[in-house]
Coordinates of C-alpha atoms in Angstrom, one line a residue:
M1 CA 89.7 46.2 140.9
G2 CA 91.2 42.8 140.0
T3 CA 92.9 40.0 141.9
C4 CA 94.6 41.1 145.2
G5 CA 98.4 41.0 145.1
C6 CA 99.0 41.8 148.8
G7 CA 97.0 38.9 150.3
F8 CA 95.1 41.1 152.8
T9 CA 91.8 41.3 151.0
T10 CA 88.6 40.4 152.8
D11 CA 86.8 39.7 149.6
A12 CA 85.5 36.1 149.1
Q13 CA 86.8 36.0 145.5
K14 CA 90.2 37.4 146.5
N15 CA 89.6 40.6 144.6
C16 CA 91.3 43.8 145.8
N17 CA 89.0 45.8 148.0
G18 CA 91.5 48.3 149.5
T19 CA 92.2 46.3 152.7
H20 CA 96.0 46.8 152.1
R21 CA 95.6 50.5 152.8
V22 CA 94.2 49.8 156.3
V23 CA 97.0 47.3 156.9
Q24 CA 99.6 49.8 155.8
A25 CA 98.2 52.5 158.1
V26 CA 98.1 50.1 161.1
K27 CA 101.6 48.9 160.5
A28 CA 102.9 52.5 160.2
D29 CA 101.2 53.4 163.5
I30 CA 102.6 50.4 165.3
A31 CA 106.1 51.0 163.9
A32 CA 106.1 54.6 165.0
K33 CA 105.0 53.8 168.5
L34 CA 107.7 51.1 168.8
A35 CA 110.3 53.5 167.7
E36 CA 109.1 56.2 170.1
N37 CA 109.5 53.7 173.0
G38 CA 113.1 52.6 172.1
F39 CA 112.3 49.5 170.1
A40 CA 114.0 50.4 166.8
E41 CA 114.7 46.9 165.8
A42 CA 111.1 45.8 166.3
S43 CA 109.9 48.9 164.5
E44 CA 112.0 48.1 161.5
F45 CA 110.7 44.5 161.5
V46 CA 107.1 45.7 161.5
K47 CA 107.8 48.1 158.7
T48 CA 109.5 45.6 156.4
E49 CA 107.7 42.3 157.2
K50 CA 105.6 41.0 154.3
K51 CA 102.8 38.5 154.3
S52 CA 104.0 35.2 152.9

């Protein structure tokens, strides 16, 4: 698949293995639960935070 651009790969050679899809799903779930419980600012942070 090529070199990973997102930085979340679990592959030893840093090749893309689809880990970013799991990370996106988990972040979306956390953001939704935060928003449901009145933490809109935290929800937005989770949605927009990028790995550096």
